[in-house]
PDB file of C-alpha atoms in Angstrom:
ATOM      1  CA  UNK A   1     -38.193  67.876  34.791  1.00 51.00           C
ATOM      2  CA  UNK A   2     -34.847  67.196  33.232  1.00 51.00           C
ATOM      3  CA  UNK A   3     -32.740  64.875  35.359  1.00 53.00           C
ATOM      4  CA  UNK A   4     -29.432  66.201  36.561  1.00 54.00           C
ATOM      5  CA  UNK A   5     -26.310  64.595  37.917  1.00 53.00           C
ATOM      6  CA  UNK A   6     -27.724  65.098  41.380  1.00 51.00           C
ATOM      7  CA  UNK A   7     -30.676  62.892  40.486  1.00 54.00           C
ATOM      8  CA  UNK A   8     -28.417  59.896  39.666  1.00 53.00           C
ATOM      9  CA  UNK A   9     -28.600  57.777  42.813  1.00 55.00           C
ATOM     10  CA  UNK A  10     -26.090  55.150  41.597  1.00 55.00           C
ATOM     11  CA  UNK A  11     -22.761  55.266  43.334  1.00 55.00           C
ATOM     12  CA  UNK A  12     -19.289  55.233  41.840  1.00 53.00           C
ATOM     13  CA  UNK A  13     -19.079  51.451  42.258  1.00 51.00           C
ATOM     14  CA  UNK A  14     -22.322  50.957  40.315  1.00 53.00           C
ATOM     15  CA  UNK A  15     -21.079  53.098  37.468  1.00 53.00           C
ATOM     16  CA  UNK A  16     -17.770  51.209  37.426  1.00 50.00           C
ATOM     17  CA  UNK A  17     -19.610  47.893  37.078  1.00 55.00           C
ATOM     18  CA  UNK A  18     -21.600  49.052  34.073  1.00 54.00           C
ATOM     19  CA  UNK A  19     -20.983  46.932  30.955  1.00 55.00           C
ATOM     20  CA  UNK A  20     -19.031  48.863  28.405  1.00 49.00           C
ATOM     21  CA  UNK A  21     -19.622  47.493  24.887  1.00 52.00           C
ATOM     22  CA  UNK A  22     -16.503  46.597  22.972  1.00 49.00           C
ATOM     23  CA  UNK A  23     -16.074  46.840  19.227  1.00 52.00           C
ATOM     24  CA  UNK A  24     -14.482  44.053  17.228  1.00 55.00           C
ATOM     25  CA  UNK A  25     -11.529  44.882  15.058  1.00 55.00           C
ATOM     26  CA  UNK A  26     -12.793  45.733  11.607  1.00 67.00           C
ATOM     27  CA  UNK A  27     -10.897  44.746   8.475  1.00 65.00           C
ATOM     28  CA  UNK A  28     -10.928  48.380   7.403  1.00 69.00           C
ATOM     29  CA  UNK A  29      -8.981  49.323  10.526  1.00 76.00           C
ATOM     30  CA  UNK A  30      -6.053  47.090   9.490  1.00 77.00           C
ATOM     31  CA  UNK A  31      -3.161  48.449   7.534  1.00 84.00           C
ATOM     32  CA  UNK A  32      -2.990  47.805   3.802  1.00 84.00           C
ATOM     33  CA  UNK A  33      -0.212  45.159   4.103  1.00 86.00           C
ATOM     34  CA  UNK A  34      -2.169  43.330   6.813  1.00 85.00           C
ATOM     35  CA  UNK A  35      -5.299  43.330   4.676  1.00 84.00           C
ATOM     36  CA  UNK A  36      -3.350  41.950   1.740  1.00 89.00           C
ATOM     37  CA  UNK A  37      -1.945  39.117   3.899  1.00 90.00           C
ATOM     38  CA  UNK A  38      -5.425  38.202   5.170  1.00 88.00           C
ATOM     39  CA  UNK A  39      -6.931  38.300   1.677  1.00 89.00           C
ATOM     40  CA  UNK A  40      -4.149  36.205   0.150  1.00 93.00           C
ATOM     41  CA  UNK A  41      -4.344  33.658   2.989  1.00 93.00           C
ATOM     42  CA  UNK A  42      -8.087  33.229   2.614  1.00 93.00           C
ATOM     43  CA  UNK A  43      -7.805  33.046  -1.159  1.00 93.00           C
ATOM     44  CA  UNK A  44      -4.999  30.478  -0.967  1.00 93.00           C
ATOM     45  CA  UNK A  45      -6.956  28.269   1.441  1.00 94.00           C
ATOM     46  CA  UNK A  46     -10.037  28.479  -0.772  1.00 95.00           C
ATOM     47  CA  UNK A  47      -8.061  27.477  -3.874  1.00 94.00           C
ATOM     48  CA  UNK A  48      -6.384  24.580  -2.059  1.00 93.00           C
ATOM     49  CA  UNK A  49      -9.703  23.312  -0.674  1.00 94.00           C
ATOM     50  CA  UNK A  50     -11.286  23.456  -4.129  1.00 94.00           C
ATOM     51  CA  UNK A  51      -8.318  21.653  -5.722  1.00 90.00           C
ATOM     52  CA  UNK A  52      -8.299  18.957  -3.037  1.00 91.00           C
ATOM     53  CA  UNK A  53     -12.026  18.284  -3.404  1.00 91.00           C
ATOM     54  CA  UNK A  54     -11.758  18.193  -7.205  1.00 90.00           C
ATOM     55  CA  UNK A  55      -8.716  15.877  -7.196  1.00 89.00           C
ATOM     56  CA  UNK A  56     -10.351  13.460  -4.727  1.00 87.00           C
ATOM     57  CA  UNK A  57     -13.548  13.430  -6.802  1.00 88.00           C
ATOM     58  CA  UNK A  58     -11.726  12.791 -10.079  1.00 87.00           C
ATOM     59  CA  UNK A  59      -9.615  10.064  -8.457  1.00 85.00           C
ATOM     60  CA  UNK A  60     -12.639   7.986  -7.409  1.00 81.00           C
ATOM     61  CA  UNK A  61     -14.845   8.910 -10.381  1.00 82.00           C
ATOM     62  CA  UNK A  62     -15.293   6.585 -13.370  1.00 82.00           C
ATOM     63  CA  UNK A  63     -12.942   6.962 -16.316  1.00 81.00           C
ATOM     64  CA  UNK A  64     -13.226  10.432 -17.799  1.00 84.00           C
ATOM     65  CA  UNK A  65     -11.454  12.807 -20.167  1.00 87.00           C
ATOM     66  CA  UNK A  66      -9.802  14.875 -17.434  1.00 87.00           C
ATOM     67  CA  UNK A  67      -8.225  11.788 -15.822  1.00 86.00           C
ATOM     68  CA  UNK A  68      -6.969  10.620 -19.209  1.00 87.00           C
ATOM     69  CA  UNK A  69      -5.256  13.962 -19.807  1.00 88.00           C
ATOM     70  CA  UNK A  70      -4.118  14.781 -16.258  1.00 87.00           C
ATOM     71  CA  UNK A  71      -4.146  11.409 -14.505  1.00 87.00           C
ATOM     72  CA  UNK A  72      -0.435  11.385 -13.503  1.00 89.00           C
ATOM     73  CA  UNK A  73      -0.716  14.801 -11.829  1.00 89.00           C
ATOM     74  CA  UNK A  74      -3.866  13.863  -9.913  1.00 87.00           C
ATOM     75  CA  UNK A  75      -2.514  10.472  -8.827  1.00 86.00           C
ATOM     76  CA  UNK A  76       0.753  12.099  -7.836  1.00 86.00           C
ATOM     77  CA  UNK A  77      -1.162  14.427  -5.531  1.00 86.00           C
ATOM     78  CA  UNK A  78      -3.473  11.767  -4.064  1.00 84.00           C
ATOM     79  CA  UNK A  79      -0.835   9.103  -3.388  1.00 81.00           C
ATOM     80  CA  UNK A  80       0.039   8.228  -0.723  1.00 71.00           C
ATOM     81  CA  UNK A  81      -1.484  10.499   1.921  1.00 73.00           C
ATOM     82  CA  UNK A  82      -4.965  10.994   0.422  1.00 75.00           C
ATOM     83  CA  UNK A  83      -5.596   7.606  -1.164  1.00 71.00           C
ATOM     84  CA  UNK A  84      -9.266   6.679  -1.432  1.00 67.00           C
ATOM     85  CA  UNK A  85     -10.304   3.048  -1.040  1.00 64.00           C
ATOM     86  CA  UNK A  86     -13.928   2.084  -1.586  1.00 62.00           C
ATOM     87  CA  UNK A  87     -13.356  -1.319   0.074  1.00 59.00           C
ATOM     88  CA  UNK A  88     -13.903   0.413   3.394  1.00 56.00           C
ATOM     89  CA  UNK A  89     -17.531   1.097   2.486  1.00 59.00           C
ATOM     90  CA  UNK A  90     -18.855  -1.100  -0.289  1.00 54.00           C
ATOM     91  CA  UNK A  91     -19.760  -3.526  -1.601  1.00 56.00           C
ATOM     92  CA  UNK A  92     -18.220  -5.723   1.133  1.00 58.00           C
ATOM     93  CA  UNK A  93     -16.279  -4.127   3.991  1.00 64.00           C
ATOM     94  CA  UNK A  94     -13.146  -5.978   5.053  1.00 69.00           C
ATOM     95  CA  UNK A  95     -14.119  -8.720   7.493  1.00 82.00           C
ATOM     96  CA  UNK A  96     -10.803 -10.290   8.374  1.00 88.00           C
ATOM     97  CA  UNK A  97      -7.420  -9.412   9.795  1.00 92.00           C
ATOM     98  CA  UNK A  98      -4.360 -10.554   7.858  1.00 93.00           C
ATOM     99  CA  UNK A  99      -0.947 -10.629   9.513  1.00 96.00           C
ATOM    100  CA  UNK A 100       2.336 -11.326   7.725  1.00 97.00           C
ATOM    101  CA  UNK A 101       4.813 -13.500   9.607  1.00 97.00           C
ATOM    102  CA  UNK A 102       8.362 -14.622   8.851  1.00 97.00           C
ATOM    103  CA  UNK A 103      10.899 -17.086  10.119  1.00 97.00           C
ATOM    104  CA  UNK A 104      14.546 -17.378   9.171  1.00 97.00           C
ATOM    105  CA  UNK A 105      17.214 -20.037   8.903  1.00 97.00           C
ATOM    106  CA  UNK A 106      20.326 -18.624  10.547  1.00 95.00           C
ATOM    107  CA  UNK A 107      23.938 -19.861  10.582  1.00 94.00           C
ATOM    108  CA  UNK A 108      25.960 -19.553  13.779  1.00 91.00           C
ATOM    109  CA  UNK A 109      29.302 -17.945  12.776  1.00 88.00           C
ATOM    110  CA  UNK A 110      31.075 -19.677  15.675  1.00 88.00           C
ATOM    111  CA  UNK A 111      30.529 -23.325  14.700  1.00 90.00           C
ATOM    112  CA  UNK A 112      28.645 -23.129  11.384  1.00 88.00           C
ATOM    113  CA  UNK A 113      25.509 -24.764  12.796  1.00 92.00           C
ATOM    114  CA  UNK A 114      22.083 -23.636  11.600  1.00 95.00           C
ATOM    115  CA  UNK A 115      18.859 -22.992  13.457  1.00 95.00           C
ATOM    116  CA  UNK A 116      15.379 -21.815  12.519  1.00 96.00           C
ATOM    117  CA  UNK A 117      13.748 -18.956  14.387  1.00 96.00           C
ATOM    118  CA  UNK A 118      10.195 -18.945  15.646  1.00 97.00           C
ATOM    119  CA  UNK A 119       7.530 -17.310  13.507  1.00 97.00           C
ATOM    120  CA  UNK A 120       7.865 -13.549  13.938  1.00 96.00           C
ATOM    121  CA  UNK A 121       4.823 -11.289  13.445  1.00 96.00           C
ATOM    122  CA  UNK A 122       5.850  -8.399  11.190  1.00 96.00           C
ATOM    123  CA  UNK A 123       2.358  -6.907  11.145  1.00 96.00           C
ATOM    124  CA  UNK A 124       2.416  -6.653  14.949  1.00 95.00           C
ATOM    125  CA  UNK A 125       5.517  -4.456  14.653  1.00 93.00           C
ATOM    126  CA  UNK A 126       3.640  -2.066  12.365  1.00 93.00           C
ATOM    127  CA  UNK A 127       0.610  -2.004  14.659  1.00 94.00           C
ATOM    128  CA  UNK A 128       2.840  -1.173  17.634  1.00 92.00           C
ATOM    129  CA  UNK A 129       4.342   1.727  15.663  1.00 90.00           C
ATOM    130  CA  UNK A 130       0.885   3.038  14.723  1.00 92.00           C
ATOM    131  CA  UNK A 131      -1.052   2.647  17.964  1.00 92.00           C
ATOM    132  CA  UNK A 132      -1.190   5.823  20.096  1.00 90.00           C
ATOM    133  CA  UNK A 133       0.947   7.649  17.523  1.00 89.00           C
ATOM    134  CA  UNK A 134      -0.633  10.947  16.417  1.00 89.00           C
ATOM    135  CA  UNK A 135       1.228  10.998  13.083  1.00 86.00           C
ATOM    136  CA  UNK A 136       2.253   7.434  12.141  1.00 87.00           C
ATOM    137  CA  UNK A 137       4.483   7.068   9.104  1.00 85.00           C
ATOM    138  CA  UNK A 138       3.170   5.941   5.745  1.00 83.00           C
ATOM    139  CA  UNK A 139       5.697   3.082   5.870  1.00 86.00           C
ATOM    140  CA  UNK A 140       4.305   1.706   9.126  1.00 87.00           C
ATOM    141  CA  UNK A 141       0.735   1.979   7.862  1.00 88.00           C
ATOM    142  CA  UNK A 142       0.994   0.683   4.326  1.00 89.00           C
ATOM    143  CA  UNK A 143       4.349  -0.696   3.156  1.00 92.00           C
ATOM    144  CA  UNK A 144       4.011  -4.289   4.355  1.00 95.00           C
ATOM    145  CA  UNK A 145       0.258  -4.437   3.792  1.00 92.00           C
ATOM    146  CA  UNK A 146       0.487  -3.162   0.231  1.00 91.00           C
ATOM    147  CA  UNK A 147       3.442  -5.449  -0.516  1.00 94.00           C
ATOM    148  CA  UNK A 148       1.458  -8.491   0.607  1.00 95.00           C
ATOM    149  CA  UNK A 149      -1.592  -7.423  -1.412  1.00 92.00           C
ATOM    150  CA  UNK A 150       0.734  -7.014  -4.402  1.00 94.00           C
ATOM    151  CA  UNK A 151       2.079 -10.536  -3.871  1.00 95.00           C
ATOM    152  CA  UNK A 152      -1.359 -12.145  -3.518  1.00 94.00           C
ATOM    153  CA  UNK A 153      -2.825 -10.377  -6.558  1.00 93.00           C
ATOM    154  CA  UNK A 154       0.106 -11.365  -8.777  1.00 94.00           C
ATOM    155  CA  UNK A 155       0.039 -15.102  -7.951  1.00 94.00           C
ATOM    156  CA  UNK A 156      -2.496 -17.756  -8.901  1.00 91.00           C
ATOM    157  CA  UNK A 157      -4.319 -20.132  -6.552  1.00 87.00           C
ATOM    158  CA  UNK A 158      -1.396 -22.575  -6.674  1.00 87.00           C
ATOM    159  CA  UNK A 159       1.069 -19.886  -5.636  1.00 87.00           C
ATOM    160  CA  UNK A 160       2.703 -19.588  -9.064  1.00 91.00           C
ATOM    161  CA  UNK A 161       3.720 -16.059 -10.113  1.00 92.00           C
ATOM    162  CA  UNK A 162       1.804 -14.406 -12.941  1.00 91.00           C
ATOM    163  CA  UNK A 163       4.658 -13.213 -15.118  1.00 91.00           C
ATOM    164  CA  UNK A 164       7.167 -10.542 -14.206  1.00 93.00           C
ATOM    165  CA  UNK A 165       4.877  -8.823 -11.688  1.00 93.00           C
ATOM    166  CA  UNK A 166       4.685 -12.022  -9.673  1.00 93.00           C
ATOM    167  CA  UNK A 167       8.463 -12.346  -9.586  1.00 93.00           C
ATOM    168  CA  UNK A 168       8.893  -8.708  -8.618  1.00 94.00           C
ATOM    169  CA  UNK A 169       6.341  -9.069  -5.816  1.00 94.00           C
ATOM    170  CA  UNK A 170       8.340 -11.986  -4.376  1.00 94.00           C
ATOM    171  CA  UNK A 171      11.525  -9.924  -4.336  1.00 94.00           C
ATOM    172  CA  UNK A 172       9.698  -6.923  -2.873  1.00 94.00           C
ATOM    173  CA  UNK A 173       8.074  -8.707   0.069  1.00 96.00           C
ATOM    174  CA  UNK A 174      11.295 -10.647   0.746  1.00 95.00           C
ATOM    175  CA  UNK A 175      13.358  -7.471   0.993  1.00 95.00           C
ATOM    176  CA  UNK A 176      10.809  -5.828   3.285  1.00 95.00           C
ATOM    177  CA  UNK A 177      10.898  -8.876   5.562  1.00 96.00           C
ATOM    178  CA  UNK A 178      14.700  -8.746   5.664  1.00 95.00           C
ATOM    179  CA  UNK A 179      14.618  -5.040   6.515  1.00 93.00           C
ATOM    180  CA  UNK A 180      12.303  -5.765   9.447  1.00 94.00           C
ATOM    181  CA  UNK A 181      14.481  -8.652  10.602  1.00 95.00           C
ATOM    182  CA  UNK A 182      17.515  -6.410  10.657  1.00 93.00           C
ATOM    183  CA  UNK A 183      16.211  -3.002  11.716  1.00 91.00           C
ATOM    184  CA  UNK A 184      13.307  -3.929  14.011  1.00 90.00           C
ATOM    185  CA  UNK A 185      14.273  -7.356  15.343  1.00 93.00           C
ATOM    186  CA  UNK A 186      18.055  -6.947  15.479  1.00 91.00           C
ATOM    187  CA  UNK A 187      19.148  -9.982  13.470  1.00 93.00           C
ATOM    188  CA  UNK A 188      22.489  -9.991  11.671  1.00 93.00           C
ATOM    189  CA  UNK A 189      21.356 -10.355   8.069  1.00 93.00           C
ATOM    190  CA  UNK A 190      24.743 -11.701   7.007  1.00 91.00           C
ATOM    191  CA  UNK A 191      23.913 -14.872   8.957  1.00 94.00           C
ATOM    192  CA  UNK A 192      20.467 -15.361   7.366  1.00 95.00           C
ATOM    193  CA  UNK A 193      20.469 -18.120   4.732  1.00 95.00           C
ATOM    194  CA  UNK A 194      16.770 -18.462   3.947  1.00 96.00           C
ATOM    195  CA  UNK A 195      13.472 -16.984   5.021  1.00 97.00           C
ATOM    196  CA  UNK A 196       9.907 -18.231   4.841  1.00 97.00           C
ATOM    197  CA  UNK A 197       6.792 -16.076   4.863  1.00 97.00           C
ATOM    198  CA  UNK A 198       3.213 -16.901   5.745  1.00 96.00           C
ATOM    199  CA  UNK A 199      -0.073 -15.119   6.219  1.00 96.00           C
ATOM    200  CA  UNK A 200      -2.192 -15.505   9.339  1.00 96.00           C
ATOM    201  CA  UNK A 201      -5.846 -14.788   8.568  1.00 95.00           C
ATOM    202  CA  UNK A 202      -8.446 -14.316  11.296  1.00 95.00           C
ATOM    203  CA  UNK A 203     -12.109 -13.493  10.733  1.00 92.00           C
ATOM    204  CA  UNK A 204     -13.426 -10.454  12.574  1.00 89.00           C
ATOM    205  CA  UNK A 205     -15.871 -11.649  15.275  1.00 89.00           C
ATOM    206  CA  UNK A 206     -19.514 -10.675  15.064  1.00 84.00           C
ATOM    207  CA  UNK A 207     -20.704  -7.771  17.248  1.00 83.00           C
ATOM    208  CA  UNK A 208     -22.220  -8.592  20.616  1.00 85.00           C
ATOM    209  CA  UNK A 209     -25.755  -7.865  19.414  1.00 86.00           C
ATOM    210  CA  UNK A 210     -25.502 -10.225  16.419  1.00 83.00           C
ATOM    211  CA  UNK A 211     -26.578 -13.874  16.469  1.00 84.00           C
ATOM    212  CA  UNK A 212     -24.153 -14.717  13.657  1.00 85.00           C
ATOM    213  CA  UNK A 213     -21.675 -17.459  14.536  1.00 88.00           C
ATOM    214  CA  UNK A 214     -18.274 -16.710  13.000  1.00 87.00           C
ATOM    215  CA  UNK A 215     -15.303 -19.029  13.195  1.00 90.00           C
ATOM    216  CA  UNK A 216     -12.409 -16.854  14.404  1.00 91.00           C
ATOM    217  CA  UNK A 217      -9.805 -19.615  14.227  1.00 94.00           C
ATOM    218  CA  UNK A 218      -6.631 -18.293  12.586  1.00 95.00           C
ATOM    219  CA  UNK A 219      -5.714 -19.909   9.283  1.00 95.00           C
ATOM    220  CA  UNK A 220      -2.181 -19.968   7.889  1.00 96.00           C
ATOM    221  CA  UNK A 221      -0.912 -19.942   4.315  1.00 94.00           C
ATOM    222  CA  UNK A 222       2.806 -20.697   4.124  1.00 95.00           C
ATOM    223  CA  UNK A 223       5.013 -19.802   1.182  1.00 94.00           C
ATOM    224  CA  UNK A 224       8.042 -21.769   0.068  1.00 94.00           C
ATOM    225  CA  UNK A 225      11.434 -21.113   1.635  1.00 96.00           C
ATOM    226  CA  UNK A 226      13.370 -18.472  -0.284  1.00 95.00           C
ATOM    227  CA  UNK A 227      17.163 -18.323  -0.369  1.00 95.00           C
ATOM    228  CA  UNK A 228      18.532 -14.880   0.514  1.00 94.00           C
ATOM    229  CA  UNK A 229      20.653 -13.376  -2.261  1.00 90.00           C
ATOM    230  CA  UNK A 230      23.111 -10.547  -1.830  1.00 89.00           C
ATOM    231  CA  UNK A 231      20.768  -8.337  -3.876  1.00 89.00           C
ATOM    232  CA  UNK A 232      18.003  -8.918  -1.298  1.00 90.00           C
ATOM    233  CA  UNK A 233      20.048  -7.395   1.517  1.00 89.00           C
ATOM    234  CA  UNK A 234      19.727  -3.654   2.305  1.00 86.00           C
ATOM    235  CA  UNK A 235      21.865  -1.778  -0.182  1.00 78.00           C
ATOM    236  CA  UNK A 236      22.620  -5.019  -2.030  1.00 70.00           C
ATOM    237  CA  UNK A 237      25.701  -5.518   0.087  1.00 51.00           C
ATOM    238  CA  UNK A 238      27.611  -8.793   0.079  1.00 50.00           C
ATOM    239  CA  UNK A 239      29.755  -9.258   3.153  1.00 48.00           C
ATOM    240  CA  UNK A 240      29.828 -13.029   3.046  1.00 50.00           C
TER     241      UNK A 240
END
């Protein structure tokens, strides 16, 4: 017997609750302009992803013909946002924290007397600008750190500069310190006669599960006092 409508014992509510399959929007149902936009977007993302992977690979790869021919373009793309640093992984991960500190000799304009500030932690300023910031600036992350690495690598064990690079590194780190003194710490740079820099190095403590005993006492390496020239001030101004 062929069932009829009268044989359907489900009520109107039951039929209303029945699951009605839905069809996803097919690419063929889009207009031609919309399909072109989708295709170009996917193609552009694929090309960018391939270029990024290739540039990162060539940047960290040993010396090769492509880098010799196109090195400036690849380095220009990688620096500074996508820099790769193998020190994070091997052969020896960084095991110490290095902070850069400064103190200044300041003249009181009222009576001409001089005083020396306490040691001021410039690295702590950068850390405060980075922590809890979803998009910290490249300056806060790397400027001071890279400047100090530049200084250390261009000086010998006695602190003597290795040629012109050593002299440039001294000027560079001095000017960064003066910028921080003025912009972040609110000092009047026209009253600063000399500044002195030092590094504060602290070993990273061993994890709780390790039996290794690490001395976490902070060690300091002070540089000589450096007289502030007009050229060291922001913009090279001379208001004295």
